[in-house]
Short mmCIF file of C-alpha atoms in Angstrom, two decimals:
data_model
loop_
_atom_site.label_atom_id
_atom_site.label_comp_id
_atom_site.label_asym_id
_atom_site.label_seq_id
_atom_site.Cartn_x
_atom_site.Cartn_y
_atom_site.Cartn_z
CA MET A 810 1.42 6.87 -38.05
CA ASN A 811 3.31 4.24 -40.00
CA ALA A 812 2.01 0.73 -39.69
CA LYS A 813 1.94 -2.62 -41.41
CA VAL A 814 -1.35 -4.05 -42.56
CA SER A 815 -2.94 -7.39 -43.31
CA GLN A 816 -6.00 -8.62 -45.16
CA SER A 817 -8.92 -9.81 -43.03
CA SER A 818 -10.00 -13.38 -43.55
CA VAL A 819 -13.65 -12.35 -43.29
CA GLU A 820 -13.37 -9.27 -45.49
CA PRO A 821 -10.77 -10.29 -48.06
CA THR A 822 -10.73 -6.86 -49.68
CA ALA A 823 -10.66 -4.82 -46.48
CA GLU A 824 -7.41 -3.01 -45.70
CA THR A 825 -6.76 -3.29 -41.99
CA LEU A 826 -4.00 -2.56 -39.55
CA GLN A 827 -2.06 -5.20 -37.67
CA PRO A 828 -2.89 -4.96 -33.96
CA ASP A 829 0.71 -5.18 -32.81
CA GLU A 830 1.52 -1.96 -34.68
CA LEU A 831 -1.06 0.07 -32.75
CA GLN A 832 -0.53 1.81 -29.43
CA PRO A 833 -3.07 0.35 -26.99
CA GLY A 834 -3.95 2.14 -23.80
CA PRO A 835 -3.05 0.72 -20.43
CA ALA A 836 -4.16 -2.77 -19.47
CA PRO A 837 -5.68 -3.34 -16.04
CA SER A 838 -2.89 -3.96 -13.57
CA SER A 839 -4.73 -6.41 -11.31
CA ARG A 840 -4.66 -10.16 -11.76
CA ALA A 841 -2.81 -10.08 -15.05
CA ASP A 842 0.18 -12.15 -13.99
CA SER A 843 -0.55 -15.43 -15.74
CA GLN A 844 1.37 -15.84 -18.98
CA ASP A 845 -1.60 -17.56 -20.62
CA GLY A 846 -4.08 -14.97 -19.32
CA SER A 847 -6.16 -17.59 -17.51
CA ASP A 848 -5.90 -15.82 -14.13
CA TRP A 849 -7.22 -12.50 -15.42
CA LYS A 850 -10.87 -11.80 -14.60
CA ASP A 851 -13.01 -9.52 -16.73
CA PRO A 852 -14.30 -6.83 -14.32
CA LYS A 853 -17.25 -6.18 -16.66
CA ARG A 854 -18.14 -9.84 -17.15
CA TYR A 855 -21.65 -9.52 -15.71
CA LEU A 856 -22.14 -5.89 -16.69
CA TRP A 857 -22.20 -7.01 -20.33
CA LEU A 858 -25.64 -8.44 -19.56
CA LEU A 859 -26.94 -4.89 -19.98
CA GLY A 860 -26.79 -5.55 -23.73
CA PRO A 861 -29.35 -8.38 -23.87
CA GLY A 862 -31.03 -6.75 -20.89
CA LEU A 863 -32.23 -3.87 -23.06
CA PRO A 864 -35.08 -5.77 -24.81
CA VAL A 865 -35.94 -7.26 -21.42
CA ILE A 866 -36.41 -3.71 -20.13
CA GLY A 867 -38.51 -2.93 -23.20
CA LEU A 868 -40.62 -6.04 -22.79
CA ALA A 869 -41.18 -5.31 -19.08
CA ALA A 870 -42.18 -1.73 -19.86
CA LEU A 871 -44.67 -2.79 -22.53
CA THR A 872 -46.07 -5.47 -20.22
CA GLY A 873 -46.59 -2.85 -17.52
CA TYR A 874 -48.30 -0.60 -20.03
CA ALA A 875 -50.54 -3.48 -21.17
CA ILE A 876 -51.61 -4.14 -17.58
CA ALA A 877 -52.32 -0.51 -16.68
CA PRO A 878 -52.40 1.60 -19.87
CA LYS A 879 -53.85 4.65 -18.15
CA LYS A 880 -51.81 4.72 -14.96
CA LEU A 881 -48.56 3.68 -16.64
CA ARG A 882 -48.81 5.60 -19.93
CA ALA A 883 -45.26 6.91 -19.52
CA LEU A 884 -43.95 3.37 -20.04
CA ALA A 885 -44.89 3.64 -23.70
CA TRP A 886 -41.98 6.07 -24.07
CA THR A 887 -39.34 3.90 -22.38
CA GLY A 888 -37.18 3.48 -25.50
CA PRO A 889 -36.63 7.17 -26.31
CA ALA A 890 -36.12 7.87 -22.61
CA LEU A 891 -33.35 5.26 -22.46
CA VAL A 892 -31.57 6.13 -25.69
CA HIS A 893 -31.81 9.91 -25.53
CA GLY A 894 -31.95 10.53 -21.79
CA ILE A 895 -30.98 7.85 -19.30
CA ILE A 896 -27.97 6.31 -21.08
CA PRO A 897 -26.38 9.68 -22.00
CA SER A 898 -26.91 10.89 -18.44
CA LEU A 899 -25.30 7.77 -16.99
CA ASP A 900 -22.39 8.21 -19.41
CA GLN A 901 -21.77 11.67 -18.02
CA LEU A 902 -22.23 10.54 -14.43
CA ILE A 903 -20.08 7.39 -14.55
CA GLY A 904 -17.56 8.61 -17.09
CA GLU A 905 -15.00 6.70 -19.12
CA ASP A 906 -13.04 3.48 -18.84
CA ALA A 907 -9.94 3.33 -21.01
CA SER A 908 -8.56 0.09 -19.54
CA ASN A 909 -7.76 -2.90 -21.74
CA PRO A 910 -7.51 -6.62 -21.07
CA PRO A 911 -3.89 -7.83 -21.02
CA GLU A 912 -2.80 -9.22 -24.37
CA ALA A 913 -2.30 -12.65 -22.80
CA ALA A 914 -6.00 -12.76 -21.88
CA VAL A 915 -7.36 -11.96 -25.34
CA LYS A 916 -7.36 -15.57 -26.57
CA VAL A 917 -9.10 -16.73 -23.39
CA LEU A 918 -11.73 -14.01 -23.82
CA GLU A 919 -12.29 -14.92 -27.47
CA ASN A 920 -12.78 -18.60 -26.62
CA ASP A 921 -15.21 -17.97 -23.75
CA LYS A 922 -18.67 -18.95 -25.09
CA TYR A 923 -20.36 -16.90 -22.37
CA TYR A 924 -19.90 -13.72 -24.41
CA ASP A 925 -21.29 -15.29 -27.58
CA ARG A 926 -24.39 -16.40 -25.66
CA ILE A 927 -24.85 -12.88 -24.31
CA VAL A 928 -25.05 -11.46 -27.82
CA LYS A 929 -27.46 -14.11 -29.08
CA ALA A 930 -29.67 -13.79 -25.99
CA PHE A 931 -30.80 -10.38 -27.29
CA ILE A 932 -32.82 -11.83 -30.19
CA PRO A 933 -35.65 -13.90 -28.57
CA THR A 934 -36.68 -11.08 -26.23
CA GLN A 935 -36.34 -8.59 -29.10
CA TYR A 936 -38.94 -10.56 -31.06
CA ALA A 937 -41.29 -10.94 -28.09
CA MET A 938 -41.08 -7.20 -27.38
CA THR A 939 -41.76 -6.30 -31.02
CA VAL A 940 -44.83 -8.55 -31.25
CA LEU A 941 -46.22 -7.22 -27.98
CA GLY A 942 -45.63 -3.66 -29.18
CA ALA A 943 -47.47 -4.43 -32.43
CA TRP A 944 -50.40 -5.87 -30.51
CA LEU A 945 -50.63 -2.86 -28.21
CA ALA A 946 -50.33 -0.37 -31.05
CA SER A 947 -53.00 -2.15 -33.09
CA ARG A 948 -55.65 -1.95 -30.37
CA LYS A 949 -58.48 0.49 -31.12
CA LYS A 950 -58.43 1.94 -27.61
CA THR A 951 -54.72 2.82 -27.64
CA PRO A 952 -54.38 6.65 -27.85
CA LEU A 953 -52.42 8.05 -30.79
CA ALA A 954 -49.76 9.56 -28.52
CA ASP A 955 -49.23 6.17 -26.91
CA LYS A 956 -48.97 4.52 -30.31
CA VAL A 957 -46.19 6.96 -31.18
CA GLY A 958 -44.40 6.17 -27.93
CA LEU A 959 -44.76 2.42 -28.45
CA THR A 960 -43.43 2.77 -31.99
CA LEU A 961 -40.37 4.72 -30.86
CA THR A 962 -39.73 2.36 -27.95
CA VAL A 963 -39.74 -0.76 -30.10
CA GLY A 964 -37.87 1.01 -32.90
CA ALA A 965 -35.18 2.25 -30.52
CA ILE A 966 -34.52 -1.21 -29.10
CA ASN A 967 -34.59 -2.82 -32.54
CA GLY A 968 -32.17 -0.12 -33.64
CA VAL A 969 -29.80 -1.20 -30.89
CA GLY A 970 -30.48 -4.76 -32.05
CA ILE A 971 -28.70 -3.87 -35.26
CA ASN A 972 -25.57 -3.72 -33.15
CA THR A 973 -26.21 -7.33 -32.14
CA ALA A 974 -26.34 -8.13 -35.85
CA HIS A 975 -23.10 -6.21 -36.34
CA GLU A 976 -21.34 -8.35 -33.76
CA LEU A 977 -22.67 -11.64 -35.17
CA GLY A 978 -22.28 -10.64 -38.81
CA HIS A 979 -18.51 -10.38 -38.47
CA LYS A 980 -18.26 -14.05 -37.50
CA SER A 981 -17.48 -16.59 -40.19
CA SER A 982 -20.08 -19.29 -39.48
CA LYS A 983 -23.31 -19.47 -41.47
CA LEU A 984 -25.34 -19.76 -38.25
CA ASN A 985 -23.98 -16.49 -36.93
CA LYS A 986 -24.76 -14.73 -40.21
CA LEU A 987 -28.31 -16.08 -40.18
CA MET A 988 -28.74 -14.91 -36.60
CA ALA A 989 -27.36 -11.52 -37.60
CA MET A 990 -30.07 -11.30 -40.28
CA ALA A 991 -32.65 -12.44 -37.72
CA ALA A 992 -31.67 -9.51 -35.49
CA LEU A 993 -32.05 -7.19 -38.48
CA ALA A 994 -35.33 -8.62 -39.74
CA PRO A 995 -37.61 -6.44 -37.53
CA THR A 996 -36.08 -3.31 -39.10
CA GLY A 997 -36.00 -4.73 -42.65
CA TYR A 998 -32.31 -3.81 -42.83
CA THR A 999 -30.85 -7.24 -43.49
CA HIS A 1000 -28.74 -6.04 -46.42
CA PHE A 1001 -26.50 -4.44 -43.79
CA VAL A 1002 -24.80 -7.82 -43.22
CA VAL A 1003 -23.55 -7.84 -46.81
CA GLU A 1004 -22.79 -4.15 -47.33
CA HIS A 1005 -21.11 -3.50 -44.00
CA ASN A 1006 -18.69 -6.40 -44.19
CA TYR A 1007 -17.72 -6.20 -47.85
CA GLY A 1008 -18.48 -2.59 -48.73
CA HIS A 1009 -18.01 -0.28 -45.75
CA HIS A 1010 -14.91 -2.03 -44.41
CA ARG A 1011 -13.26 -1.77 -47.82
CA ARG A 1012 -14.17 1.85 -48.54
CA VAL A 1013 -14.28 3.30 -45.01
CA ALA A 1014 -13.19 6.95 -44.63
CA THR A 1015 -13.26 7.65 -48.35
CA PRO A 1016 -15.65 9.83 -50.39
CA GLU A 1017 -16.80 6.65 -52.17
CA ASP A 1018 -18.19 5.10 -48.98
CA PRO A 1019 -21.91 5.80 -48.49
CA ALA A 1020 -21.54 5.01 -44.77
CA SER A 1021 -18.76 7.56 -44.10
CA SER A 1022 -20.08 11.09 -43.51
CA ARG A 1023 -18.31 14.14 -44.87
CA MET A 1024 -17.44 17.33 -43.03
CA GLY A 1025 -20.18 19.89 -43.63
CA GLU A 1026 -22.69 17.20 -44.57
CA SER A 1027 -25.71 17.26 -42.28
CA PHE A 1028 -27.22 14.03 -41.00
CA TRP A 1029 -30.34 14.75 -43.06
CA LYS A 1030 -28.27 14.98 -46.23
CA PHE A 1031 -26.23 11.93 -45.26
CA LEU A 1032 -29.30 9.77 -44.51
CA PRO A 1033 -30.66 9.30 -48.05
CA ARG A 1034 -27.14 8.99 -49.44
CA THR A 1035 -26.20 6.20 -47.04
CA VAL A 1036 -29.55 4.34 -47.26
CA LEU A 1037 -29.71 4.33 -51.06
CA GLY A 1038 -25.95 3.96 -51.49
CA GLY A 1039 -25.80 1.09 -49.01
CA MET A 1040 -28.61 -0.79 -50.72
CA LYS A 1041 -27.08 -0.27 -54.16
CA SER A 1042 -23.69 -1.40 -52.87
CA ALA A 1043 -25.15 -4.53 -51.24
CA VAL A 1044 -26.86 -5.59 -54.47
CA LYS A 1045 -23.67 -5.01 -56.47
CA ILE A 1046 -21.56 -6.99 -53.97
CA GLU A 1047 -23.97 -9.92 -53.84
CA LYS A 1048 -24.38 -10.04 -57.62
CA ALA A 1049 -20.61 -10.22 -58.01
CA ARG A 1050 -20.28 -12.93 -55.35
CA LEU A 1051 -22.95 -15.11 -56.94
CA LYS A 1052 -21.53 -14.56 -60.43
CA ARG A 1053 -18.15 -15.84 -59.27
CA ARG A 1054 -19.95 -19.00 -58.18
CA GLY A 1055 -21.81 -19.34 -61.45
CA LYS A 1056 -25.19 -18.51 -59.91
CA SER A 1057 -27.86 -15.95 -60.74
CA PHE A 1058 -29.04 -13.16 -58.46
CA TRP A 1059 -32.28 -15.09 -57.87
CA SER A 1060 -30.44 -18.10 -56.48
CA THR A 1061 -31.52 -19.40 -53.08
CA ASP A 1062 -27.91 -18.78 -51.99
CA ASN A 1063 -28.48 -15.02 -52.31
CA GLU A 1064 -27.99 -13.63 -48.80
CA LEU A 1065 -30.00 -10.52 -49.63
CA LEU A 1066 -33.01 -12.60 -50.64
CA GLN A 1067 -32.61 -14.71 -47.50
CA GLY A 1068 -32.65 -11.62 -45.30
CA TRP A 1069 -35.58 -10.00 -47.10
CA ALA A 1070 -37.52 -13.26 -46.77
CA MET A 1071 -36.88 -13.19 -43.02
CA SER A 1072 -38.24 -9.65 -42.77
CA ALA A 1073 -41.27 -10.47 -44.93
CA GLY A 1074 -41.96 -13.57 -42.86
CA PHE A 1075 -41.71 -11.68 -39.58
CA PHE A 1076 -43.87 -8.78 -40.75
CA GLY A 1077 -46.40 -11.18 -42.27
CA ALA A 1078 -46.66 -13.39 -39.18
CA THR A 1079 -46.97 -10.39 -36.86
CA THR A 1080 -49.68 -8.89 -39.07
CA LEU A 1081 -51.62 -12.16 -39.08
CA LEU A 1082 -51.39 -12.27 -35.29
CA CYS A 1083 -52.16 -8.62 -34.54
CA GLY A 1084 -54.25 -7.59 -37.55
CA PRO A 1085 -53.70 -5.09 -40.37
CA ARG A 1086 -53.55 -2.14 -37.94
CA ALA A 1087 -50.12 -3.44 -36.97
CA VAL A 1088 -48.69 -2.62 -40.41
CA PRO A 1089 -48.15 1.16 -39.83
CA PHE A 1090 -46.53 0.36 -36.48
CA LEU A 1091 -44.18 -2.22 -38.00
CA ALA A 1092 -43.18 0.11 -40.82
CA ALA A 1093 -42.62 3.14 -38.58
CA GLN A 1094 -40.60 1.32 -35.92
CA ALA A 1095 -38.43 -0.20 -38.67
CA VAL A 1096 -37.71 3.22 -40.17
CA TYR A 1097 -36.83 4.68 -36.77
CA GLY A 1098 -34.66 1.69 -35.83
CA ALA A 1099 -32.75 1.79 -39.11
CA SER A 1100 -32.29 5.55 -38.77
CA LEU A 1101 -30.57 5.02 -35.42
CA LEU A 1102 -28.05 2.73 -37.12
CA GLU A 1103 -27.38 5.38 -39.73
CA THR A 1104 -27.04 8.03 -37.04
CA VAL A 1105 -24.25 5.96 -35.48
CA ASN A 1106 -22.68 5.54 -38.92
CA TYR A 1107 -22.77 9.32 -39.24
CA LEU A 1108 -20.82 9.69 -35.98
CA GLU A 1109 -18.16 7.09 -36.62
CA HIS A 1110 -16.10 8.58 -39.46
CA TYR A 1111 -17.28 12.19 -39.82
CA GLY A 1112 -14.81 14.21 -41.89
CA LEU A 1113 -12.06 11.59 -41.65
CA LYS A 1114 -10.29 10.55 -44.82
CA ARG A 1115 -7.70 8.04 -45.93
CA GLN A 1116 -5.15 9.84 -48.06
CA GLN A 1117 -4.33 8.95 -51.68
CA ASP A 1118 -0.95 8.49 -53.33
CA ASP A 1119 0.04 9.91 -56.72
CA ASN A 1120 -1.76 7.04 -58.45
CA GLY A 1121 -4.99 7.68 -56.58
CA LYS A 1122 -4.67 4.60 -54.36
CA TYR A 1123 -5.94 5.06 -50.83
CA GLU A 1124 -3.69 4.42 -47.86
CA ARG A 1125 -4.45 1.54 -45.54
CA THR A 1126 -7.14 1.92 -42.91
CA ARG A 1127 -5.57 3.21 -39.70
CA PRO A 1128 -6.79 4.00 -36.17
CA GLU A 1129 -6.93 7.69 -37.09
CA HIS A 1130 -9.82 7.01 -39.48
CA SER A 1131 -12.50 6.34 -36.82
CA TRP A 1132 -14.02 8.37 -34.01
CA ASN A 1133 -13.88 6.61 -30.65
CA SER A 1134 -15.29 6.93 -27.14
CA ASN A 1135 -14.63 5.18 -23.85
CA HIS A 1136 -17.86 6.19 -22.12
CA VAL A 1137 -18.54 3.01 -20.23
CA VAL A 1138 -22.35 2.82 -20.14
CA THR A 1139 -22.84 3.15 -23.89
CA ASN A 1140 -20.01 0.67 -24.43
CA LEU A 1141 -21.80 -1.85 -22.21
CA PHE A 1142 -25.05 -1.50 -24.16
CA LEU A 1143 -23.38 -1.41 -27.60
CA TYR A 1144 -20.81 -4.18 -27.13
CA GLN A 1145 -17.92 -1.67 -27.22
CA LEU A 1146 -18.75 -0.45 -30.71
CA GLN A 1147 -17.26 2.87 -29.61
CA ARG A 1148 -13.80 1.29 -29.67
CA HIS A 1149 -14.14 1.67 -33.38
CA SER A 1150 -10.50 1.94 -34.37
CA ASP A 1151 -9.76 -1.53 -33.03
CA HIS A 1152 -12.89 -2.87 -34.71
CA HIS A 1153 -11.68 -1.68 -38.12
CA ALA A 1154 -8.20 -3.00 -37.37
CA ASN A 1155 -9.58 -6.39 -36.31
CA PRO A 1156 -13.09 -6.88 -37.76
CA THR A 1157 -13.49 -10.41 -36.43
CA ARG A 1158 -12.36 -9.57 -32.89
CA SER A 1159 -15.16 -10.09 -30.39
CA PHE A 1160 -16.52 -7.15 -28.42
CA GLN A 1161 -15.11 -8.23 -25.05
CA ALA A 1162 -11.55 -8.13 -26.42
CA LEU A 1163 -11.71 -4.78 -28.25
CA ARG A 1164 -9.10 -2.30 -27.03
CA ASN A 1165 -8.77 1.39 -26.49
CA PHE A 1166 -5.86 3.05 -28.29
CA GLU A 1167 -4.04 6.23 -27.47
CA ASN A 1168 -3.84 9.15 -29.89
CA VAL A 1169 -6.95 8.26 -31.88
CA PRO A 1170 -9.82 10.64 -32.69
CA GLU A 1171 -12.11 11.00 -29.67
CA LEU A 1172 -15.71 12.18 -29.67
CA PRO A 1173 -16.72 14.72 -27.01
CA GLY A 1174 -19.28 12.24 -25.64
CA GLY A 1175 -20.53 8.69 -25.96
CA TYR A 1176 -22.46 7.61 -29.03
CA ALA A 1177 -25.78 7.92 -27.17
CA SER A 1178 -24.90 11.48 -26.16
CA MET A 1179 -24.06 12.41 -29.75
CA ILE A 1180 -27.31 11.28 -31.39
CA MET A 1181 -29.34 14.39 -30.55
CA PRO A 1182 -26.61 16.81 -31.70
CA ALA A 1183 -26.39 14.85 -34.95
CA TYR A 1184 -30.05 15.67 -35.62
CA VAL A 1185 -29.38 19.42 -35.33
CA PRO A 1186 -26.78 20.45 -37.96
CA THR A 1187 -25.66 23.71 -36.36
CA TRP A 1188 -25.21 21.98 -33.00
CA TRP A 1189 -23.26 19.15 -34.61
CA TYR A 1190 -20.99 21.43 -36.64
CA GLU A 1191 -20.25 23.51 -33.54
CA MET A 1192 -19.17 20.36 -31.65
CA MET A 1193 -17.28 18.57 -34.42
CA ASP A 1194 -15.92 20.71 -37.25
CA LYS A 1195 -13.07 22.31 -35.33
CA ARG A 1196 -12.35 18.93 -33.75
CA VAL A 1197 -11.78 17.50 -37.24
CA ILE A 1198 -9.43 20.37 -38.08
CA GLU A 1199 -7.54 19.86 -34.82
CA HIS A 1200 -7.17 16.17 -35.66
CA TYR A 1201 -5.54 17.05 -38.97
CA LYS A 1202 -3.34 19.71 -37.33
CA GLY A 1203 -4.85 22.45 -39.46
CA ASP A 1204 -4.25 20.73 -42.81
CA LEU A 1205 -7.59 21.30 -44.55
CA SER A 1206 -6.50 19.30 -47.60
CA ARG A 1207 -6.70 16.04 -45.63
CA ILE A 1208 -10.38 16.31 -44.68
CA ASN A 1209 -13.23 14.38 -46.29
CA TRP A 1210 -15.37 17.36 -47.31
CA ASP A 1211 -18.94 17.62 -48.50
CA PRO A 1212 -18.13 18.66 -52.09
CA ASP A 1213 -21.09 21.07 -52.16
CA ARG A 1214 -19.70 23.01 -49.19
CA LYS A 1215 -15.95 22.51 -49.49
CA GLU A 1216 -15.01 25.98 -50.74
CA GLU A 1217 -17.39 27.72 -48.32
CA LEU A 1218 -16.07 25.83 -45.29
CA MET A 1219 -12.41 26.09 -46.25
CA ALA A 1220 -12.84 29.86 -46.43
CA LYS A 1221 -14.71 29.88 -43.10
CA TYR A 1222 -12.06 27.88 -41.24
CA ARG A 1223 -8.92 29.13 -43.00
CA GLU A 1224 -7.79 31.40 -40.15
CA PHE A 1225 -8.58 28.82 -37.47
CA ALA A 1226 -6.72 26.14 -39.42
CA ALA A 1227 -3.68 28.42 -39.74
CA GLU A 1228 -3.67 28.95 -35.96
CA VAL A 1229 -3.91 25.20 -35.36
CA ALA A 1230 -1.12 24.48 -37.83
CA ALA A 1231 1.15 27.10 -36.24
CA ARG A 1232 0.49 25.72 -32.76
CA HIS A 1233 1.31 22.17 -33.82
CA GLN A 1234 4.44 23.27 -35.68
CA ALA A 1235 5.64 25.12 -32.58
CA GLY A 1236 4.91 22.05 -30.46
CA ASP A 1237 6.78 19.79 -32.86
CA ALA A 1238 9.75 22.17 -32.81
CA ASP A 1239 9.77 22.17 -29.00
CA ASN A 1240 9.63 18.37 -28.90
CA ALA A 1241 12.48 18.12 -31.39
CA SER A 1242 14.56 20.52 -29.27
CA VAL A 1243 13.92 18.47 -26.11
CA GLU A 1244 14.89 15.26 -27.91
CA GLU A 1245 18.08 16.88 -29.23
CA ASP A 1246 19.02 18.14 -25.76
CA GLY A 1247 18.41 14.69 -24.35
CA SER A 1248 20.59 12.99 -26.95
CA GLN A 1249 23.42 15.46 -26.34
CA ALA A 1250 23.19 14.89 -22.59
CA ALA A 1251 23.37 11.14 -23.14
#
C-alpha cells in the first residue's frame, strides 16, 4: 500500500500515515446527512460507560465479598472471570461491529467532553477498589485462596486501567499526562507514558522495538525483553529530553520520577491504612496488571515488520503493521484499542473517533479472547503463525522473526509459504486479466 505520511505533533519522531490515504470501512448510513456532522448520533454513546463501569463492577464485587465472605467467596474471583471468561464469551456471542462514524462527525466527536469524562471517571473507583482489595487481602481471617482471587481481581482491573492511561497519555496537556500516570500508579508502570509515546510509536513493528513481538517468540520470552527493554528505553528517552532542556535526570521535571513518586505514595499510603500484610497483595496485583498490558502488546504487532530500504531505513508505519479486531464488547471495555491501525496512524485521535480499515491484519478473536492462547505457545503459534505468512502472501523474508528460531521456522513453513505465494500470484493474474478485459470492453 502506497501512502503519504506526516509527523505527529505529540510524537515528533513517530512515522505515521495520513488518515485520508487509508481505506476506512463503511460508515453508518443512518443520520449522517449533516455536512458538519452535528446530526449524527453515536449509537454506542452510553455503551462506552462499560469502560469506567469495570472498576465499579470490581468495587461492588469486593464489597459483596466483604459483607459475606463465606457465602460470596466466588466474588473474590470476579476479575479473572470477566477478563478470561465473560468478556471473551460476549465477544463471540455478540460478534463484530466494523461501522465507522462519518468523517463529518469526527470533529464533533473529538470536541465532545462527555467522552473525556468517561475515561477519567475510571480512576477514582479504580483507587477505591484497590484500597478495599488491599484491606480484604490483609485480614488474618481471609483464606489464602481468596487472597489469590482478590489479587487477580484487582490486578486485572488495574491492568485494564493501563488502557485508560494509554488514552490519556496521548493527549498533549500536562493534566492528562498526570492523570495517565495516576491510572498507572497502582501497577507501578508509570514509565509506560514516556516509553509508549516516544519509543514504541517510533520503533513499532521493527526488531528494535521491545514492545513488538517476533514470530516464533513465545509470550514468556517476550515478557522479560519488553519489560526490561521498555524501562531502559524510557530512561534513555527521558535523559535525552531533560538534557536538551539543560536539566539533570534528577530534576523535578523528570516525568519518570514523577510517576514513580505517585506509585510510591499510593503504595505507602495504602500500606499505612491496611498494614504491612497489604504489601504482598500490592506487589502481586501490580505484577499481574502490568503483565496484562504486555500480553496485549504481544498481540498487537506479532510477526509484523516495516521493511527497510537499501540504506537500512525503515518504511513509514502503515495500517498493515498492526493486528486489529472489531469484536464489539472488548472494544467497549478497551476504548477501541483493537482498532490499532488507526491508532498508530493518528496517535492523538480519541477512542470514540477511531476507525476500522479494510484490508488490515485481523486477529481471529478479540484481544480478551487472545490472552489465554498467548500464554500457551503451541496454541498461539497454531492460531497465528500461518496467519502472518498469509498476510505477507508467502514472502517469508518480510516477517519479523525471532532470530533464535528464524532458520528453524523458515524451514518448517517453506512449503506452506510456497503454496500461499502461488495462490496469491494466481489470484493477482486473474485480477489483472479481468481488469484488462474490462478496459478492452470499455
